[in-house]
Short mmCIF file of C-alpha atoms and ligand atoms in Angstrom, two decimals:
data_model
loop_
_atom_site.label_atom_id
_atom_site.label_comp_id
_atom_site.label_asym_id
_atom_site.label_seq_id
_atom_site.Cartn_x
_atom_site.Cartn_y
_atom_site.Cartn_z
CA UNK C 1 54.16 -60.10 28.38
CA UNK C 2 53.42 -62.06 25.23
CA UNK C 3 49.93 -60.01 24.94
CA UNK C 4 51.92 -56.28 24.70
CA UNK C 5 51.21 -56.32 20.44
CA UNK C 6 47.33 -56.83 21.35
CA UNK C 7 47.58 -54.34 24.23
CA UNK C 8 49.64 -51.40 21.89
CA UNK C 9 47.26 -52.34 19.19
CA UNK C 10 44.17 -51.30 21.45
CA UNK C 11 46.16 -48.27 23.20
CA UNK C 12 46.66 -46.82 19.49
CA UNK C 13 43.15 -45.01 19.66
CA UNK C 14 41.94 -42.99 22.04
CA UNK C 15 39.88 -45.01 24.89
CA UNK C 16 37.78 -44.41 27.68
CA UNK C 17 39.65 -46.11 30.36
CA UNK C 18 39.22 -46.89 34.42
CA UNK C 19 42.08 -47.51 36.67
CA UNK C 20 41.15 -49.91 39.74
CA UNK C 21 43.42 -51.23 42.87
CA UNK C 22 42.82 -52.54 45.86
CA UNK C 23 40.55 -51.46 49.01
CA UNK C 24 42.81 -49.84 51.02
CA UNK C 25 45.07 -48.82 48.67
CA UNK C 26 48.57 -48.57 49.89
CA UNK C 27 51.90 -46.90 48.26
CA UNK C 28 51.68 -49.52 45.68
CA UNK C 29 48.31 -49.60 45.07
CA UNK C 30 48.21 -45.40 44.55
CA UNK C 31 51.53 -45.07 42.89
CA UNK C 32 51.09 -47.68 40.32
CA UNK C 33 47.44 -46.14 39.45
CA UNK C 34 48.52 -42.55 39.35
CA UNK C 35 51.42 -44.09 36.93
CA UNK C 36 49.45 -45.60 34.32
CA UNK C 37 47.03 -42.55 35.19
CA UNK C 38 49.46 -39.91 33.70
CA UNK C 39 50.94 -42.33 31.25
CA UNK C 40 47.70 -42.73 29.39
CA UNK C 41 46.28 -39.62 29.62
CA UNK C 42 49.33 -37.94 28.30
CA UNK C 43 48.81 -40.80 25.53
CA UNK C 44 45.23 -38.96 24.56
CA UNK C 45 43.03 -41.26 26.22
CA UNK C 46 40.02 -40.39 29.10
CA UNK C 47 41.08 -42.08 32.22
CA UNK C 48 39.81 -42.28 35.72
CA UNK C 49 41.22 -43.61 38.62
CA UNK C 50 38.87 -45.61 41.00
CA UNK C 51 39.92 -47.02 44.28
CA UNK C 52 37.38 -49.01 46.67
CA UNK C 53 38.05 -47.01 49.86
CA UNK C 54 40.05 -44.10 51.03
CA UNK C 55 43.69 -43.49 50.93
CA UNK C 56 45.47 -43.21 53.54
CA UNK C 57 46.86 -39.50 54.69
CA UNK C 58 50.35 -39.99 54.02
CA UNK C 59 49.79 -40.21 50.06
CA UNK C 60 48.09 -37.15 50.11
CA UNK C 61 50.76 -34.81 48.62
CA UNK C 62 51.09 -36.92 45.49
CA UNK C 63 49.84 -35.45 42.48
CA UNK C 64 46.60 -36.33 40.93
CA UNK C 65 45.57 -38.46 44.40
CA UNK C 66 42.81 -36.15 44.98
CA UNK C 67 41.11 -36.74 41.71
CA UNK C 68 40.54 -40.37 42.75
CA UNK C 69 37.36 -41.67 42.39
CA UNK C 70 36.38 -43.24 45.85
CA UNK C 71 33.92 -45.59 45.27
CA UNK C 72 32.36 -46.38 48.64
CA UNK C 73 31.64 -42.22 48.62
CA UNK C 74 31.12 -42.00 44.92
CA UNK C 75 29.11 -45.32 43.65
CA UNK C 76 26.75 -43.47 40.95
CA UNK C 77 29.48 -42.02 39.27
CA UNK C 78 32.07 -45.04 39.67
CA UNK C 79 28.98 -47.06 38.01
CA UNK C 80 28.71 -44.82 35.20
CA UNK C 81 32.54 -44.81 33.79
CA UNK C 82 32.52 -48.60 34.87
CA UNK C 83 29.97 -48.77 32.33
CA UNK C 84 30.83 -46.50 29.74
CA UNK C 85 35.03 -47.79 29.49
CA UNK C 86 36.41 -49.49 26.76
CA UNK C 87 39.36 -50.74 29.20
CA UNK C 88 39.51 -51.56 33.02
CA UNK C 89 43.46 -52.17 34.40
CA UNK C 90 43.22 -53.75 37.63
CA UNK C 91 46.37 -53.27 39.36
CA UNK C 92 48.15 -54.56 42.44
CA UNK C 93 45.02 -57.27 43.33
CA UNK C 94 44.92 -60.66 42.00
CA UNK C 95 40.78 -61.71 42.42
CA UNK C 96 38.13 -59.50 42.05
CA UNK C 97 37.18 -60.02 45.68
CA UNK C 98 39.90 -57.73 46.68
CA UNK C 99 37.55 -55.14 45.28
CA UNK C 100 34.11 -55.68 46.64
CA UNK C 101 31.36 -54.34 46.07
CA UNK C 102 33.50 -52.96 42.89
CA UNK C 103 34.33 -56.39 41.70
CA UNK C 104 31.13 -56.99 41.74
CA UNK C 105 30.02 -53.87 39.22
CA UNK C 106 33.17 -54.99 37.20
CA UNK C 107 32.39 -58.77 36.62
CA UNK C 108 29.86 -57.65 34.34
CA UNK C 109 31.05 -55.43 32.13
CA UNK C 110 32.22 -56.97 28.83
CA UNK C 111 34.79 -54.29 27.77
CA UNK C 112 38.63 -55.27 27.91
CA UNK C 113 40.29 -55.98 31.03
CA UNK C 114 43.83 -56.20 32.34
CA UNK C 115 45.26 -57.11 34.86
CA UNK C 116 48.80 -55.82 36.34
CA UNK C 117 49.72 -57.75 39.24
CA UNK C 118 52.92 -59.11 41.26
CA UNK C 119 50.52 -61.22 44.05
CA UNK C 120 50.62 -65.46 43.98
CA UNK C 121 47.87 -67.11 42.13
CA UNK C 122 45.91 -64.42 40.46
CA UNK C 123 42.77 -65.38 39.81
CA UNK C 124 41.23 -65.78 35.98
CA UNK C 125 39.08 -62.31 35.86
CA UNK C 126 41.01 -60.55 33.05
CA UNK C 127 41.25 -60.91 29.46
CA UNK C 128 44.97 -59.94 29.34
CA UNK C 129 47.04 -60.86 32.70
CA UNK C 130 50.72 -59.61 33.17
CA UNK C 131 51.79 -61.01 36.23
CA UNK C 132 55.35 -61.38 37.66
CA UNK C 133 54.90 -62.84 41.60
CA UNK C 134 59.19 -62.46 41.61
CA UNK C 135 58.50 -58.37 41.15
CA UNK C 136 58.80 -56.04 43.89
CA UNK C 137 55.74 -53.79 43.14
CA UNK C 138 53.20 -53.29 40.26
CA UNK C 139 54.77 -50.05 39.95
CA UNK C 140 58.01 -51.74 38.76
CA UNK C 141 55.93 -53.68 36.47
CA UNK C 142 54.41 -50.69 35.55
CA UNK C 143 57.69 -49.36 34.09
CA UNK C 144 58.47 -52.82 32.64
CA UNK C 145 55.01 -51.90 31.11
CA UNK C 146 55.47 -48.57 29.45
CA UNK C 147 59.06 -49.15 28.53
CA UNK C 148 57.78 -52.44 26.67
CA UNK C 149 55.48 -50.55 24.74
CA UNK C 150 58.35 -48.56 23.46
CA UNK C 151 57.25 -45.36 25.62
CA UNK C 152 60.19 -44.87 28.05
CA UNK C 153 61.13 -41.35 26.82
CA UNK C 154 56.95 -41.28 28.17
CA UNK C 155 58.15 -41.32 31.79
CA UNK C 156 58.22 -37.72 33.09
CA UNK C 157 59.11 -36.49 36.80
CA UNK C 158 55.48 -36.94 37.68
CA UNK C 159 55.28 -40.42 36.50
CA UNK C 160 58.80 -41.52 37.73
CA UNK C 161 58.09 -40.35 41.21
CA UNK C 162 54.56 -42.16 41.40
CA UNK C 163 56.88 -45.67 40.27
CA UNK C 164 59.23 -44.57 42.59
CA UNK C 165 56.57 -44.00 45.88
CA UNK C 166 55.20 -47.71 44.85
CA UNK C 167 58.52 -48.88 44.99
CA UNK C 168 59.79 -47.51 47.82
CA UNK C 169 57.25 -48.08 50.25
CA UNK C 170 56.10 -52.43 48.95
CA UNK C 171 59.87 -52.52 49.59
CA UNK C 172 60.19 -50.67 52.78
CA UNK C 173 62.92 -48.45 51.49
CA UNK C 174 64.80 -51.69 49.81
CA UNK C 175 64.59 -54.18 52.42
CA UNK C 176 62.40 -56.43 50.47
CA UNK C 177 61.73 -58.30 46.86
CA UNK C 178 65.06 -56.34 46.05
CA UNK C 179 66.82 -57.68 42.61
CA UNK C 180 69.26 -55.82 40.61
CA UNK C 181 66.73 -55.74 37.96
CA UNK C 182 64.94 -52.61 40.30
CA UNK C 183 68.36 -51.09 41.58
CA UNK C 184 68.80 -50.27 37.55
CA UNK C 185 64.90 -49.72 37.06
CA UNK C 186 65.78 -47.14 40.40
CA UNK C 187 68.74 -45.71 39.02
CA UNK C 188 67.34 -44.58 35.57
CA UNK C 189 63.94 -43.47 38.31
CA UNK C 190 66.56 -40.84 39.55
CA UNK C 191 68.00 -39.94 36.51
CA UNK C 192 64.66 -38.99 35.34
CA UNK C 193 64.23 -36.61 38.32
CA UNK C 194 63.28 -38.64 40.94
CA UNK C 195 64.49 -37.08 44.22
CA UNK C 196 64.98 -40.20 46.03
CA UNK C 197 65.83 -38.07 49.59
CA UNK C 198 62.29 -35.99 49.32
CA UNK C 199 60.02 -38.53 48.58
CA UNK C 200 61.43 -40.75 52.01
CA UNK C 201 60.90 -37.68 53.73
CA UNK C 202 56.79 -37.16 52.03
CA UNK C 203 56.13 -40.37 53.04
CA UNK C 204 57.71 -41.50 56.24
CA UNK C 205 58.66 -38.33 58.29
CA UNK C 206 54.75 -37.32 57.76
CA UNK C 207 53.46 -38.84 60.80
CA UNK C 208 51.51 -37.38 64.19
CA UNK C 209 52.57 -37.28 67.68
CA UNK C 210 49.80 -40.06 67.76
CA UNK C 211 51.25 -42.57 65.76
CA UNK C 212 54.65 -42.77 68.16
CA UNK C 213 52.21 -42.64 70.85
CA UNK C 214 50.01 -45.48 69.48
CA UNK C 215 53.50 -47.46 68.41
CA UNK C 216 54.86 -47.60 71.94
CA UNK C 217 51.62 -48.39 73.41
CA UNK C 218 51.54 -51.56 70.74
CA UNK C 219 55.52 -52.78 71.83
CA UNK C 220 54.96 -51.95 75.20
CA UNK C 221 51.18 -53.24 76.21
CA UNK C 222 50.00 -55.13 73.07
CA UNK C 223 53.20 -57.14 71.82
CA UNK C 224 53.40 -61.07 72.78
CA UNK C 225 56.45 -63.40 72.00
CA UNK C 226 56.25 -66.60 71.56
CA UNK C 227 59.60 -67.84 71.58
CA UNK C 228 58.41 -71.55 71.40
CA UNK C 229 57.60 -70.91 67.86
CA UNK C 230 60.11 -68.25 66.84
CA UNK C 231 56.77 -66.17 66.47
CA UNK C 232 55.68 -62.53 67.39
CA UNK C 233 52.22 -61.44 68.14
CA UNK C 234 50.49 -57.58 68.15
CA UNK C 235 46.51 -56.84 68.54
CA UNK C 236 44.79 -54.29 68.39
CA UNK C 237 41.48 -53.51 70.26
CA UNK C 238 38.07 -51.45 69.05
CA UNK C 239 38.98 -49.45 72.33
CA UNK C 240 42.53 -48.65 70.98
CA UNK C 241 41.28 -47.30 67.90
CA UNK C 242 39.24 -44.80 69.72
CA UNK C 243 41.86 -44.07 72.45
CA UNK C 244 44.20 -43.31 69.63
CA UNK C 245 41.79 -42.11 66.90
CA UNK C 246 43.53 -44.86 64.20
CA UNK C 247 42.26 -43.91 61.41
CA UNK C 248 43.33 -45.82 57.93
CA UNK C 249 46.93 -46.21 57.54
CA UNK C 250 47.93 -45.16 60.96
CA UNK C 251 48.81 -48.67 61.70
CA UNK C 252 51.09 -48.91 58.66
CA UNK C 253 53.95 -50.52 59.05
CA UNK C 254 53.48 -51.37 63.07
CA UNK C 255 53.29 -55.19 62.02
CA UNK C 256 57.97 -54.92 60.48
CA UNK C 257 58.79 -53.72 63.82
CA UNK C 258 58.28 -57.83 65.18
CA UNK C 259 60.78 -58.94 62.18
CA UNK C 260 63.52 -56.82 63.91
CA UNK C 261 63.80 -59.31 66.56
CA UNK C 262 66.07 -61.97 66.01
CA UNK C 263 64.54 -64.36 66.78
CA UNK C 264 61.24 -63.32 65.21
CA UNK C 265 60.58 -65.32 61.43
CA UNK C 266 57.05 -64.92 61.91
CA UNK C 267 54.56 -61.76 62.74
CA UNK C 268 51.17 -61.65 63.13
CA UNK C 269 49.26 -58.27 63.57
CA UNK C 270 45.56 -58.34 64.66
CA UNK C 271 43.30 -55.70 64.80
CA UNK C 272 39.24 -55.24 65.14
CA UNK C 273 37.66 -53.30 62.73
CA UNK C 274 34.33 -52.50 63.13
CA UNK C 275 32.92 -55.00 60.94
CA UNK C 276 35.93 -58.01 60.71
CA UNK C 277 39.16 -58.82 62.46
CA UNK C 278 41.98 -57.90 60.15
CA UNK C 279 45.28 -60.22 60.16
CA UNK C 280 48.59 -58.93 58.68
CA UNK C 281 51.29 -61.59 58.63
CA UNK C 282 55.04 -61.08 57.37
CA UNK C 283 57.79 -63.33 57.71
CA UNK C 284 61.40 -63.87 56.83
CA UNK C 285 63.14 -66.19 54.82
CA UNK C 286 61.48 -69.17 53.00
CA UNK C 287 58.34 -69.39 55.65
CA UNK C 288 55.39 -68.45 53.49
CA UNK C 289 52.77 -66.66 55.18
CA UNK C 290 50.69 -66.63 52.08
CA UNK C 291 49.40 -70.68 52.67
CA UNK C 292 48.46 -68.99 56.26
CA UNK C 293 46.47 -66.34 55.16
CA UNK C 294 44.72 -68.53 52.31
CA UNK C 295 44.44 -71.30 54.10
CA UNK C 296 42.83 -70.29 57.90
CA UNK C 297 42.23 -66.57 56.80
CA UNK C 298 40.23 -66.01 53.80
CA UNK C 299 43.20 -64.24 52.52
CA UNK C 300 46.41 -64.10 50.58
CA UNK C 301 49.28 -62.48 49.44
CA UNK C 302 52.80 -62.70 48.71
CA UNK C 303 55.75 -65.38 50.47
CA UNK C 304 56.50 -62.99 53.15
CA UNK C 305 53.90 -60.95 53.37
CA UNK C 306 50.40 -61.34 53.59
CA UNK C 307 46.97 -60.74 55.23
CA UNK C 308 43.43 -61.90 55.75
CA UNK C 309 40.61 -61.55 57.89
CA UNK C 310 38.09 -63.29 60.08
CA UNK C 311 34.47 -62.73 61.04
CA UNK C 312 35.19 -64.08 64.89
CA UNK C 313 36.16 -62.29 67.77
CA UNK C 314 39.35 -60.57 68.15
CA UNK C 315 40.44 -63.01 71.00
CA UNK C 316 39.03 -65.97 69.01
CA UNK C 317 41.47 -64.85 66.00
CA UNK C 318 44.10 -64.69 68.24
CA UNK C 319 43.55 -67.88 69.39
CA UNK C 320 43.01 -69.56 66.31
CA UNK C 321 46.63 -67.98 65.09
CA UNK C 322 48.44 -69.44 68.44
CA UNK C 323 46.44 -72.54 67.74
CA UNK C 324 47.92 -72.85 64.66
CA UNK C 325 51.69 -72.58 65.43
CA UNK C 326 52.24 -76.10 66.29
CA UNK C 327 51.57 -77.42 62.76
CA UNK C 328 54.27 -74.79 61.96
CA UNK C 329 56.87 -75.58 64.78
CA UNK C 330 59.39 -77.52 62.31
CA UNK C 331 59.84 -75.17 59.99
CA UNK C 332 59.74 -72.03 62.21
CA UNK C 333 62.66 -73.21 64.26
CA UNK C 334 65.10 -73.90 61.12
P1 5GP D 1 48.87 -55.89 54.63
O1 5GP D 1 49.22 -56.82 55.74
O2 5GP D 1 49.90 -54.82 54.45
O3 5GP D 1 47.47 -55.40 54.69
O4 5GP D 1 48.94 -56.77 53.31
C1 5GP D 1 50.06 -57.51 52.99
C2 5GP D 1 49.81 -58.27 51.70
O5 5GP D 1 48.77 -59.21 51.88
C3 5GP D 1 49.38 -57.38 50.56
O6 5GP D 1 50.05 -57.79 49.42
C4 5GP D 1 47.92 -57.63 50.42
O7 5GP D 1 47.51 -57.57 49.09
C5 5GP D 1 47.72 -59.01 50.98
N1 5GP D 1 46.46 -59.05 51.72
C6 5GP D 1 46.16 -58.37 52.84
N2 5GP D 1 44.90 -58.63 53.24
C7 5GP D 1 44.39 -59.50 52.36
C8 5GP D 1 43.11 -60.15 52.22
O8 5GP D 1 42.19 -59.97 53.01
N3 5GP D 1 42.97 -60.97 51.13
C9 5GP D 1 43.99 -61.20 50.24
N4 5GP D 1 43.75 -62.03 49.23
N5 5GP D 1 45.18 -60.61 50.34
C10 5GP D 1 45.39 -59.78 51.37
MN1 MN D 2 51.96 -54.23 45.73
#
């Protein structure tokens, strides 16, 4: 963070500032906005949250989601406080791609930019960059953030539990990117309020009769293992989403249940959308899923998590991933 004098210097006036993450924002991507959100506007600047697409339903109870800007429903007014900042953060997203039709609106604009970001490789599109690929969120950097700038005493109940959401669900409640670095950033998260118990509750006893529904239909009709290659497979059709009305974020998740295998180090979940064929890959252990997803999907990531996407056909994607497991063998059976 050798850039935080430059940054507090700017933050000492008020600024008209914008707030951007990635299309389909996830806990991360929300909780680390609505973070900085409250931070700065409690610091006496203008800010405005803008996220590419929707969020998904089980963020809606958080407070201040509902004044997000969402750009592919609101363009003519995300244009005009793209235009009009002094500052754009870009949090949780390493290239401007991850953004769009956003991105493109951004590259632009000549006001400051920074970047908050824990993905590999982040691409050169911001003036100030504070990235940390070893971090388990951007909402943990986002308290390393405001506790650099001296503004700890800053972090109300509001902002602690929007750190805390980010937090809890890029880590799946602590079962990844741990370090005892965020078990103390946690600890003093609870102490300022946070009740750890309710927000688990909010966020992952919030589903629909649907989503079990949908789940067993993906372990018991749409789940492949490919015990050759240590490697687990789930797709998704176009006629699944309409049998089970998936609608964003109501496949959350699905992709962890193939890690609970044993034998499973590497999962692959495929589903058509109605313009691409998504790929979500995790793994465990030191396979990186990241060189997949950069290198045969367009894509990226983190280590052991990761995603991309493909303009072929779902069964060609599928093939393609199968097709690639070979090259892989070696290091998926150690
Ligand atoms: P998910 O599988 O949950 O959608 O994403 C897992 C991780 O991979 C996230 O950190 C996400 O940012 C990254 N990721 C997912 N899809 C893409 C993609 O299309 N491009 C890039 N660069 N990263 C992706
Ligand atoms: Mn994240």
């Amino acid at each position: 963070m050798e850039y935080l004098h430059e940054i507090k210097a700017i933050l000492a006036t008020p600024k008209d500032i914008v707030i951007t993450t990635h299309r389909n924002p996830d806990g991360d991507a929300i909780g680390s906005s609505l973070a900085l959100y409250y931070y700065l506007n409690r610091m006496g600047h203008t800010v405005r949250v803008i996220s590419p697409s929707e969020y998904p339903e089980f963020l809606e109870w958080m407070p201040g989601v509902k004044d997000i800007i969402i750009f592919d429903t609101d363009m003519e007014l995300s244009k005009k406080y793209v235009e009009q900042a002094d500052i754009i953060f870009f949090l949780d997203f390493n290239a401007l791609d991850r953004i769009d039709k956003l991105g493109e609106l951004i590259a632009p604009v000549s006001c400051t930019k920074i970047m908050i970001d824990h993905h590999l490789y982040p691409e050169p599109c911001a003036e100030y960059l504070i990235s940390d690929t070893m971090a388990s969120s951007t909402s943990e950097l986002i308290f390393d953030f405001i506790d650099r700038l001296g503004d700890k005493q800053k972090i109300d109940s509001i902002i602690a539990e929007s750190i805390f959401t980010g937090i809890l669900t890029d880590t799946g409640s602590f079962k990844y990117s741990t370090s005892p670095k965020l078990f103390r950033i946690v600890a003093e998260l609870i102490e300022m309020g946070v009740d750890d118990y309710k927000l688990q509750d909010l966020i992952f006893n919030s589903l629909h009769e649907k989503h079990l529904q949908l789940l067993g239909h993906c372990l018991n009709r749409r789940m492949e293992i490919l015990e050759e290659y240590n490697t687990g497979i789930i797709w998704l059709s176009k006629e699944d989403y309409a049998r089970f009305d998936i609608q964003r974020g109501d496949t959350e998740g699905i992709v962890n249940y193939l890690l609970m295998l044993k034998n499973v180090k590497l999962a692959a979940f495929i589903t058509e959308q109605p313009t691409i064929v998504k790929i979500s890959l995790r793994s465990k252990g030191d396979f990186s899923v990241q060189e997949i997803a950069r290198k045969h999907f367009k894509g990226g990531g983190h280590k052991n998590a990761a995603g991309g996407y493909s303009f072929q056909s779902l069964k060609a994607v599928v093939r393609k991933f199968k097709e690639l497991l070979p090259e892989y063998k070696d290091k998926l059976l150690n």
